[in-house]
Coordinates of C-alpha atoms in Angstrom, one line a residue:
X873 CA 68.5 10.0 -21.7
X874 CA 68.4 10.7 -18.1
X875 CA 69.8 9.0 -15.2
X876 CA 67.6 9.1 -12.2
X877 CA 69.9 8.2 -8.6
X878 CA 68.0 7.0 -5.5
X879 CA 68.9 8.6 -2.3
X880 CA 68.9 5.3 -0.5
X881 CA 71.5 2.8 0.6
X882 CA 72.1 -0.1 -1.4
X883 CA 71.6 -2.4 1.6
X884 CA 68.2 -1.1 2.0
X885 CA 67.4 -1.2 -1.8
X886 CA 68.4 -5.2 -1.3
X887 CA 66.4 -5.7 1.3
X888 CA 63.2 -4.7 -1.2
X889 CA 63.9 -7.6 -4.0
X890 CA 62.3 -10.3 -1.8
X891 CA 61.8 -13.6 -4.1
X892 CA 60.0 -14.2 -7.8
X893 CA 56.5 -14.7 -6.3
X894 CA 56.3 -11.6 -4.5
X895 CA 58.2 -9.9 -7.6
X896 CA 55.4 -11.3 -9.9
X897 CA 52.2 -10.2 -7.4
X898 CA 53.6 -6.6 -7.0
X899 CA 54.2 -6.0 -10.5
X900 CA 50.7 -7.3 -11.2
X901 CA 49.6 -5.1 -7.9
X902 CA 51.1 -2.4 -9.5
X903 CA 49.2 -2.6 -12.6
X904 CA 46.1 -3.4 -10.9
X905 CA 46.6 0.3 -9.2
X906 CA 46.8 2.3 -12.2
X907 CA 43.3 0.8 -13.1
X908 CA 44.5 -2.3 -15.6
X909 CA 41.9 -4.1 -17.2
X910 CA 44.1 -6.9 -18.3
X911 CA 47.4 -8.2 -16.8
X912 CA 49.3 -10.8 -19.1
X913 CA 51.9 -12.5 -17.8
X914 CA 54.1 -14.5 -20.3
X915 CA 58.0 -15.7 -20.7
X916 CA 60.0 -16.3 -23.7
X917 CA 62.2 -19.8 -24.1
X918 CA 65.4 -19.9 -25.6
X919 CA 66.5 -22.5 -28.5
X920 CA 67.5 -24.7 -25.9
X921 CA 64.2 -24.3 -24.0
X922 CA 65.5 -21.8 -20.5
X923 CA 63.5 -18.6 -20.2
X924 CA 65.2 -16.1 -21.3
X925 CA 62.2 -13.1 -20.8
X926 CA 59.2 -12.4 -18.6
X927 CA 57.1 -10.2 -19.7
X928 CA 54.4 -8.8 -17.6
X929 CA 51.9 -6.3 -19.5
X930 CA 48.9 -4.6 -18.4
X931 CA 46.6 -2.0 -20.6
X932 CA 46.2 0.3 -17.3
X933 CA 46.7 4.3 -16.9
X934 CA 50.6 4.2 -17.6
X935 CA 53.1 6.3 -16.1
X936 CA 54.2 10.0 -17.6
X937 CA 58.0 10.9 -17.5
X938 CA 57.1 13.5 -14.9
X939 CA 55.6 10.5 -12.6
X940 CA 58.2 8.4 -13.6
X941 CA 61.6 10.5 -12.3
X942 CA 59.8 11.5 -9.2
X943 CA 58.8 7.8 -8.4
X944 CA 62.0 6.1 -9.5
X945 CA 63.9 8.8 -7.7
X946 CA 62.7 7.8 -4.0
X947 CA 61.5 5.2 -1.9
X948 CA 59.5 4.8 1.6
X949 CA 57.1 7.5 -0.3
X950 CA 54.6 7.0 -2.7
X951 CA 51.3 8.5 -4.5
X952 CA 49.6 6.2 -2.7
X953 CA 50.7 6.7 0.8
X954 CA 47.8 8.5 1.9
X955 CA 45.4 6.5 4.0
X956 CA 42.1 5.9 1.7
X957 CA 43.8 6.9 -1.4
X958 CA 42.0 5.3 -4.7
X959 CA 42.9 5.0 -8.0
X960 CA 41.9 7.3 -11.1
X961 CA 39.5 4.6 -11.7
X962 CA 38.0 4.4 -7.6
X963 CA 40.1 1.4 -7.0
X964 CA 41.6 0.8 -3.6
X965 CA 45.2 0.7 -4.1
X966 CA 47.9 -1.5 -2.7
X967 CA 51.1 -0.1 -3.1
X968 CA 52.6 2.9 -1.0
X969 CA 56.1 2.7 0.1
X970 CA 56.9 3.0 -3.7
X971 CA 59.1 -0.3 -3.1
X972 CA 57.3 -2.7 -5.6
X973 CA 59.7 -2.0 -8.1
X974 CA 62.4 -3.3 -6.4
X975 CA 61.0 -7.1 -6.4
X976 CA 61.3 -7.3 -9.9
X977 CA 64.8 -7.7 -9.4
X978 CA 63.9 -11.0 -7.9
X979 CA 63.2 -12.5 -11.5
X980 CA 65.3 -10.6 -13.7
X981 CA 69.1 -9.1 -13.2
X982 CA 67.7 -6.5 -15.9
X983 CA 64.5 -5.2 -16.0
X984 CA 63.0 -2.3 -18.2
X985 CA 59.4 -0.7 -18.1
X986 CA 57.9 0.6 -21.0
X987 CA 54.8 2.8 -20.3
X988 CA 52.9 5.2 -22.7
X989 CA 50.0 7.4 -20.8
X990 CA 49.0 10.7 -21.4
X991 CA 50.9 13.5 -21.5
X992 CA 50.3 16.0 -18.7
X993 CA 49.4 18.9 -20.7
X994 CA 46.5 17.7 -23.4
X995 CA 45.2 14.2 -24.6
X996 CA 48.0 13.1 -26.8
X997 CA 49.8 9.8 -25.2
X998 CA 53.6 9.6 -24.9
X999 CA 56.0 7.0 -24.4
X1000 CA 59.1 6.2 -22.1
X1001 CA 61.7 3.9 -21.0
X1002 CA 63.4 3.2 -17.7
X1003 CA 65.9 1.2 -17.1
X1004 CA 67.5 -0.4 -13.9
X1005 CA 70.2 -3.5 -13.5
X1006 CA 70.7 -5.3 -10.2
X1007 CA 73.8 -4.6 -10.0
X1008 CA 72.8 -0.6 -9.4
X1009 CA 69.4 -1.0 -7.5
X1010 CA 70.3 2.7 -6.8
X1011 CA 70.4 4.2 -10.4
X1012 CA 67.7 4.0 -13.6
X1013 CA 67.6 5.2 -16.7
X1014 CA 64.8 7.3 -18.2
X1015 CA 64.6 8.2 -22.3
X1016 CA 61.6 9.6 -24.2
X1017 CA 60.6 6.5 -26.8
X1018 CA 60.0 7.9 -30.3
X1019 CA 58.0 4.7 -30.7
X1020 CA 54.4 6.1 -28.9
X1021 CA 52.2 3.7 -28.8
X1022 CA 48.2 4.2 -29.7
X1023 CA 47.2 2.6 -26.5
X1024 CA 47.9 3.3 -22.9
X1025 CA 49.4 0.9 -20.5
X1026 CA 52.7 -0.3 -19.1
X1027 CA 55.1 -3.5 -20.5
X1028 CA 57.9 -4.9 -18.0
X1029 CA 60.7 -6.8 -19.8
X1030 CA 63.0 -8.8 -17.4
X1031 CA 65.8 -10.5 -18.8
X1032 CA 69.1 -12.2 -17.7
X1033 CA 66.8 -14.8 -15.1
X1034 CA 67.8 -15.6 -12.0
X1035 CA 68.0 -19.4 -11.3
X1036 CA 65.0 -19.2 -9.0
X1037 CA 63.0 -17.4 -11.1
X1038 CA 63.9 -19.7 -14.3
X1039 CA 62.3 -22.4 -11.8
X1040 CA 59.5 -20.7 -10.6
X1041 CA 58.3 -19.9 -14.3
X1042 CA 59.4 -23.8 -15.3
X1043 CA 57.2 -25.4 -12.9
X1044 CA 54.9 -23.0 -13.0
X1045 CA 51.9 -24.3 -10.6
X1046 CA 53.1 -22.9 -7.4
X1047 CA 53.6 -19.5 -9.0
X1048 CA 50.2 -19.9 -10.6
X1049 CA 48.4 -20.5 -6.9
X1050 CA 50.3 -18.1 -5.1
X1051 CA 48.5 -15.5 -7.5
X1052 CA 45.2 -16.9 -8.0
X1053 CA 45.6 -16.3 -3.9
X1054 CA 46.8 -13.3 -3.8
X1055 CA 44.4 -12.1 -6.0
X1056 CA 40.9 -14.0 -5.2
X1057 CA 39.0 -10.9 -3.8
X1058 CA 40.1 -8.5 -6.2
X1059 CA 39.5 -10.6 -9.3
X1060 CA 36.6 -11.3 -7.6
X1061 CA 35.3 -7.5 -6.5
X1062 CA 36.3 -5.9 -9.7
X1063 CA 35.0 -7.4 -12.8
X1064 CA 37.0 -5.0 -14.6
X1065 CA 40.1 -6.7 -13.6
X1066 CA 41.5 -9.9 -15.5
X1067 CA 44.4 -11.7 -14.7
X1068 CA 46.4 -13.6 -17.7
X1069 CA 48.9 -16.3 -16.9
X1070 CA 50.9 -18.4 -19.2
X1071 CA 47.8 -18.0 -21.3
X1072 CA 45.7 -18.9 -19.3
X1073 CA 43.0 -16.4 -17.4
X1074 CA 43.3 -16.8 -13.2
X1075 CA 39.4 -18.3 -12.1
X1076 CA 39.5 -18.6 -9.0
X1077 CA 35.7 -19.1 -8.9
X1078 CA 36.4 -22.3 -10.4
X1079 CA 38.3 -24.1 -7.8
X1080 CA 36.9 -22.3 -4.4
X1081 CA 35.4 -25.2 -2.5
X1082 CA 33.0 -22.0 -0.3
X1083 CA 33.9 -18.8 0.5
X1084 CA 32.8 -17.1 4.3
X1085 CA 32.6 -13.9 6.1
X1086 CA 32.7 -13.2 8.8
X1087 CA 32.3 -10.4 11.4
X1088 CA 34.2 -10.2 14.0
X1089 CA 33.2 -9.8 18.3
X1090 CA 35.6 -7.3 19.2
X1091 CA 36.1 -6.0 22.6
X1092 CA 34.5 -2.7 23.2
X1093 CA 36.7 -0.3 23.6
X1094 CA 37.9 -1.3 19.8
X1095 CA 36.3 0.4 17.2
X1096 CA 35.0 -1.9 14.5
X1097 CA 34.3 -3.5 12.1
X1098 CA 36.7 -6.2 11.4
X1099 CA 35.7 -8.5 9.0
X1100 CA 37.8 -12.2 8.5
X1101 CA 36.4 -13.7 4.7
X1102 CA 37.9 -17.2 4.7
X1103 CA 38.9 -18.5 1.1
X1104 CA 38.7 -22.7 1.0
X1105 CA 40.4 -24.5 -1.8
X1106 CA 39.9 -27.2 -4.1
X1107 CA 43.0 -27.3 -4.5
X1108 CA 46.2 -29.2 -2.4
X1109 CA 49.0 -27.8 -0.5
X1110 CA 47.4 -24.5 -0.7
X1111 CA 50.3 -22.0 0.7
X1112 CA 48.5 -20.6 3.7
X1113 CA 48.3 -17.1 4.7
X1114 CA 46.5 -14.6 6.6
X1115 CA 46.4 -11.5 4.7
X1116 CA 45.7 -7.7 7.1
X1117 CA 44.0 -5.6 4.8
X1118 CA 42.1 -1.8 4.9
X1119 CA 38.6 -1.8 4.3
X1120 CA 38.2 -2.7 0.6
X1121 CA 40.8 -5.8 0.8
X1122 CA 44.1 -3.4 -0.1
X1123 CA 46.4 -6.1 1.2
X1124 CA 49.0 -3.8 4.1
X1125 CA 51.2 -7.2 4.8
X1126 CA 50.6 -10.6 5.3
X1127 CA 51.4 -13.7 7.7
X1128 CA 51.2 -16.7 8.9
X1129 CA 47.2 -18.0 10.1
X1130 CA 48.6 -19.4 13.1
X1131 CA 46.2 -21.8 13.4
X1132 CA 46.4 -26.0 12.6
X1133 CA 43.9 -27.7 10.8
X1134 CA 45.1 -30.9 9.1
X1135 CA 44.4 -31.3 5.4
X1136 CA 42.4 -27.4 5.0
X1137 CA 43.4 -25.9 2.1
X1138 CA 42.5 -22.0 2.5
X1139 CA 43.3 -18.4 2.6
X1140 CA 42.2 -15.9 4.9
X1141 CA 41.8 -12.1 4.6
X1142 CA 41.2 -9.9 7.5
X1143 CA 39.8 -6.2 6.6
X1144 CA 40.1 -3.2 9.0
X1145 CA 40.5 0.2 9.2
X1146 CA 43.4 0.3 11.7
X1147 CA 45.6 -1.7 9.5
X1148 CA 45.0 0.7 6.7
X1149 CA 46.7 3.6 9.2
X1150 CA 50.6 4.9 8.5
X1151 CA 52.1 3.0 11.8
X1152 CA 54.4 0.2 12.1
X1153 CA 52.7 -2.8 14.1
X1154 CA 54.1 -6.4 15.1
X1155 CA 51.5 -8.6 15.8
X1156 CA 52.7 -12.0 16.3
X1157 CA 52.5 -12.8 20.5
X1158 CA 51.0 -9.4 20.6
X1159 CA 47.5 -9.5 23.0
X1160 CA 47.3 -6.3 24.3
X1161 CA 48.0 -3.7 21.0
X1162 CA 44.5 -2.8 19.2
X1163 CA 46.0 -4.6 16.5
X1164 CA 46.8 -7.7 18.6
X1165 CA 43.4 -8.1 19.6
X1166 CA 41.4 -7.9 16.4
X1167 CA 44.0 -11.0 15.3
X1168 CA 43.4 -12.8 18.1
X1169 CA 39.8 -12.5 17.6
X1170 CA 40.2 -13.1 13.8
X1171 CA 42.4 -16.4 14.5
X1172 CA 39.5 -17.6 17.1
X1173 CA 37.1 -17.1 14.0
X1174 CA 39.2 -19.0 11.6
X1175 CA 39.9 -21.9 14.3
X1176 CA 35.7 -23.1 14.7
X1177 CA 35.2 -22.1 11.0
X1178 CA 38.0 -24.8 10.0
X1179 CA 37.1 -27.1 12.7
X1180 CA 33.4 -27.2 11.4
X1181 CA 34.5 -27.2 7.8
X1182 CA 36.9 -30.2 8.9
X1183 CA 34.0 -32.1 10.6
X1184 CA 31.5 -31.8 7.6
X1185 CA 34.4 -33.0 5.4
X1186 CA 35.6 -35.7 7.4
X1187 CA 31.8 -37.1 7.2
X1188 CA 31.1 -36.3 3.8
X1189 CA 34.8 -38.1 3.0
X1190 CA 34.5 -41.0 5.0
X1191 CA 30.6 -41.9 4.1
X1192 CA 31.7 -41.9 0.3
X1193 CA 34.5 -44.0 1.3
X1194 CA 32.0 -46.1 2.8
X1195 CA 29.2 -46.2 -0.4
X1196 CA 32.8 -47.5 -2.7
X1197 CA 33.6 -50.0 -0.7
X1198 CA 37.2 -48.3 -0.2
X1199 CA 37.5 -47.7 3.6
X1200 CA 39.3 -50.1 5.3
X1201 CA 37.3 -50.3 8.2
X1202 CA 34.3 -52.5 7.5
X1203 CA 32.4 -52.8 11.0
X1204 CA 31.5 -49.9 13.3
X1205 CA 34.0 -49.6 16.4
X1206 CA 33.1 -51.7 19.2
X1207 CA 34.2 -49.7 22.4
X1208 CA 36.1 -46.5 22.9
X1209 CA 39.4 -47.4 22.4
X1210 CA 38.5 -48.4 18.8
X1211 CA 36.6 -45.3 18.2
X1212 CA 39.3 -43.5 19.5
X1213 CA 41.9 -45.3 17.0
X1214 CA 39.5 -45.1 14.0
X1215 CA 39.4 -41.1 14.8
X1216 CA 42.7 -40.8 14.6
X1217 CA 42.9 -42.7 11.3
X1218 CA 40.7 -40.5 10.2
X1219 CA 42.8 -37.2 10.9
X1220 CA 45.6 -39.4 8.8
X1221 CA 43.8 -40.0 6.0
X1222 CA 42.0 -36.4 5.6
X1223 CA 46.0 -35.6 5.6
X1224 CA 46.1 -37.7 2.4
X1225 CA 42.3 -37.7 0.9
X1226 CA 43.1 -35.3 -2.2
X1227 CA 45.7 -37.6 -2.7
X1228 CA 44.0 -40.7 -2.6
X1229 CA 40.7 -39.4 -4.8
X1230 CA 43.1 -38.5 -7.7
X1231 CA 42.9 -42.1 -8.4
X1232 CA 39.2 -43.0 -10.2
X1233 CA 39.9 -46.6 -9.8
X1234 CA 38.3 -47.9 -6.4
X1235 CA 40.8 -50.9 -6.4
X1236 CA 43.7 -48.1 -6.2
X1237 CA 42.2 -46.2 -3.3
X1238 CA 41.1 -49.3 -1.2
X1239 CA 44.8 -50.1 -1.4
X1240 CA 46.3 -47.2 -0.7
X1241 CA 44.0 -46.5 2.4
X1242 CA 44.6 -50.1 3.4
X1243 CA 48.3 -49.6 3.3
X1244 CA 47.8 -46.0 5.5
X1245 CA 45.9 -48.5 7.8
X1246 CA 48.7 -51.1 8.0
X1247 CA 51.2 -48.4 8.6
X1248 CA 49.1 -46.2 11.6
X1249 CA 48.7 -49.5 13.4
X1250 CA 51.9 -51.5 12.8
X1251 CA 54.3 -49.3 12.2
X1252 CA 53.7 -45.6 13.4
X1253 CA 57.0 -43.9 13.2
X1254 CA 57.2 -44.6 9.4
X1255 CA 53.6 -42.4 8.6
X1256 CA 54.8 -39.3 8.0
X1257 CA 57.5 -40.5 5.5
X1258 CA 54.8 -42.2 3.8
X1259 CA 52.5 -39.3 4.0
X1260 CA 55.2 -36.6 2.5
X1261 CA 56.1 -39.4 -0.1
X1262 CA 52.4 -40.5 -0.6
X1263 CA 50.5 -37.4 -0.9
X1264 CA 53.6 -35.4 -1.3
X1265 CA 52.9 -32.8 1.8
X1266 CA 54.9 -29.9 2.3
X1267 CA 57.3 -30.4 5.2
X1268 CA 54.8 -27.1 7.2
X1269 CA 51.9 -29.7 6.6
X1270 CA 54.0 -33.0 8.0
X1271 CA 54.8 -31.0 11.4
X1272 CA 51.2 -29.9 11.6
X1273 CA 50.1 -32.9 11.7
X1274 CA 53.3 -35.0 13.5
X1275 CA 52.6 -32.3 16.2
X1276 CA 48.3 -33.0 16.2
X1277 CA 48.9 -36.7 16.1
X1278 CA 51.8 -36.1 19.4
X1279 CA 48.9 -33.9 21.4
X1280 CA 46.0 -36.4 20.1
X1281 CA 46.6 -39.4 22.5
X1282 CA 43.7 -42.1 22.7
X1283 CA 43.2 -41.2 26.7
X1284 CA 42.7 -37.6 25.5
X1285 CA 40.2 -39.0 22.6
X1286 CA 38.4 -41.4 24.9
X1287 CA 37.6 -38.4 27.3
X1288 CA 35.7 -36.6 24.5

């Protein structure tokens, strides 16, 4: 056995755990880079029913122990630093700061990789260990397994849970969307590439509601292209994010949209070459950079696609409201102040529309849309309780929409 030391603070190493979701995606990222085929990713339950193990397995290219002290040994440098850098296998890859590793500590205090590749001199595949605690982010453990296995790939053990992982994995539907997310293009680019989660294979074909790209305008002097593909969901209180990729979708970092649009469920992933460059770049406020630029033009995209997207919703919503007999509007408005009010109802109940279809019985969403009415026009100021209770919004999608309903007055309707 051989201890490998990191020549890094421990303050820095802490800095790299991050939380259970983004412990989960890198390890998956990870395998997905050494040309996995199949991720699983499965947990163990005590007697008494806590999880006591994840384990996340992948049947990809392995690491030799050569690979393995050099990798463990350092961070901020990588194999895949390089700019274009691909896999073995030609597959775009997303890590490079060699920091991945580091989130796993997010879900377990103890973690240990077991990886079996081939050896570096001939064909025959060989298996090792590494071992890291929390408790010594700068310090692993590296052993020779006399256990080889007949297949190549790579099997992360964490153990000894941390409390927000045991509740990530027991309510495990967040988790689950943040990496059908994460993943959508590359599960959807590579065919190869299979996803496993709590049994259960990641589709995220299966609950896209339409998928666009776009290209972007950019100003002249910026050399192109930049391309914005724009993920919407069937799915509710879809965690929004922009994700800055290279050409090819390797995902550099992620973000906020930046952009409102009441009750859109989507993702958004914005490919080009100069984020895939070895520079630092902070883009939020930031209108003059390059970089600055092509996310302006990329949020200006994503603003009309949502807005037309919202607009053929809203209609298609509201006219099948109509043919059930559940909208609680049953004339047509008779001047502009009414047409104005019934607009803004609208925006209200798109908040809540997933919500209220759950129900098949017509009976249960007549009366919840007649109580959304009753509360908009008698009693304002206790909507957005009802909302987050009702349709159970996320507190980012109540101010969204407390802060649309504050800039959408009727005088500002009316003079549409």
């Amino acid at each position: 056995m051989a201890h490998i030391q990191v020549t890094a603070g421990r303050t820095l190493l802490e800095g790299y755990v991050r939380t259970p979701p983004v412990g989960v995606c890198e390890l998956v990222w990870n395998a997905f880079d050494e040309d996995a085929r199949t991720v699983r990713i499965e947990v163990e339950t005590s007697p008494l029913g806590g999880i006591q193990l994840v384990r996340i397995e992948d049947d990809g290219n392995g690491m030799t122990r050569e690979r393995a002290e050099l990798a463990f040994s350092r961070v901020g440098d990588s194999w895949k630093l390089p700019p274009g850098t691909t896999s073995t296998g030609g597959r775009p890859v997303h890590g490079k700061f060699g920091r991945g590793r580091y989130a796993a500590f997010s879900i377990g205090n103890a973690v240990q990789w077991t990886s079996t590749s081939e050896a570096v001199e001939g064909a025959k595949l060989a298996t090792i260990r590494v071992k890291g605690r929390r408790a010594s982010l700068d310090l692993f453990e590296i052993e020779d397994s006399p256990e080889a296995s007949s297949e190549k790939g790579t099997t992360v053990e964490l153990t000894e849970i941390t409390p927000e992982s045991a509740l990530a994995f027991e309510n495990p539907d967040p988790l689950r969307q943040r990496l059908l997310t994460e993943f959508a293009l590359h599960l959807d680019r590579h065919p190869d590439f299979s996803v496993e989660f709590l049994g259960s294979a990641l589709n995220p074909s299966a609950v896209m509601s339409s998928r666009t790209e776009i290209e972007l305008e950019l100003p002249t002097e910026i050399e192109g292209p930049a391309t914005l593909t724009v993920i919407e969901w069937d799915l509710s209180n879809v965690e929004r994010r922009l994700y800055l990729c290279s050409p090819g979708g390797t995902i550099i970092d992620e973000m906020a949209p930046g952009v409102k649009a009441v009750g859109a469920e989507f993702t958004a992933y914005l490919e080009w070459s100069g984020f895939g460059q070895d520079r630092t770049f902070v883009l939020d406020g930031d209108t003059e950079s390059d970089e600055g630029k092509v996310l302006q033009a990329a949020r200006t995209a994503l603003r009309e696609l949502l807005a037309a997207s919202t607009r053929r919703r809203e209609t298609e919503i509201i006219k099948r409201w109509k043919a059930e007999g559940v909208y609680p509007y049953r004339s047509e408005p008779a001047s502009d102040v009414e047409k104005a009010t019934r607009d803004t109802f609208n925006l209200v109940a798109m908040a809540a529309s997933r919500t209220v279809d759950e129900s098949k019985s017509q009976p249960s969403k007549a009366l919840a849309l007649g109580l959304l009415k009753e509360t908009f026009e008698n009693d304002p100021e206790a909507l957005l309780p009802i909302l987050r209770e009702f349709a159970q919004l996320p507190a980012a999608r109540i101010d969204e929409l407390k802060e649309v309903l504050e800039h959408t007055t009727l005088t500002q309707l009316i003079s549409l």
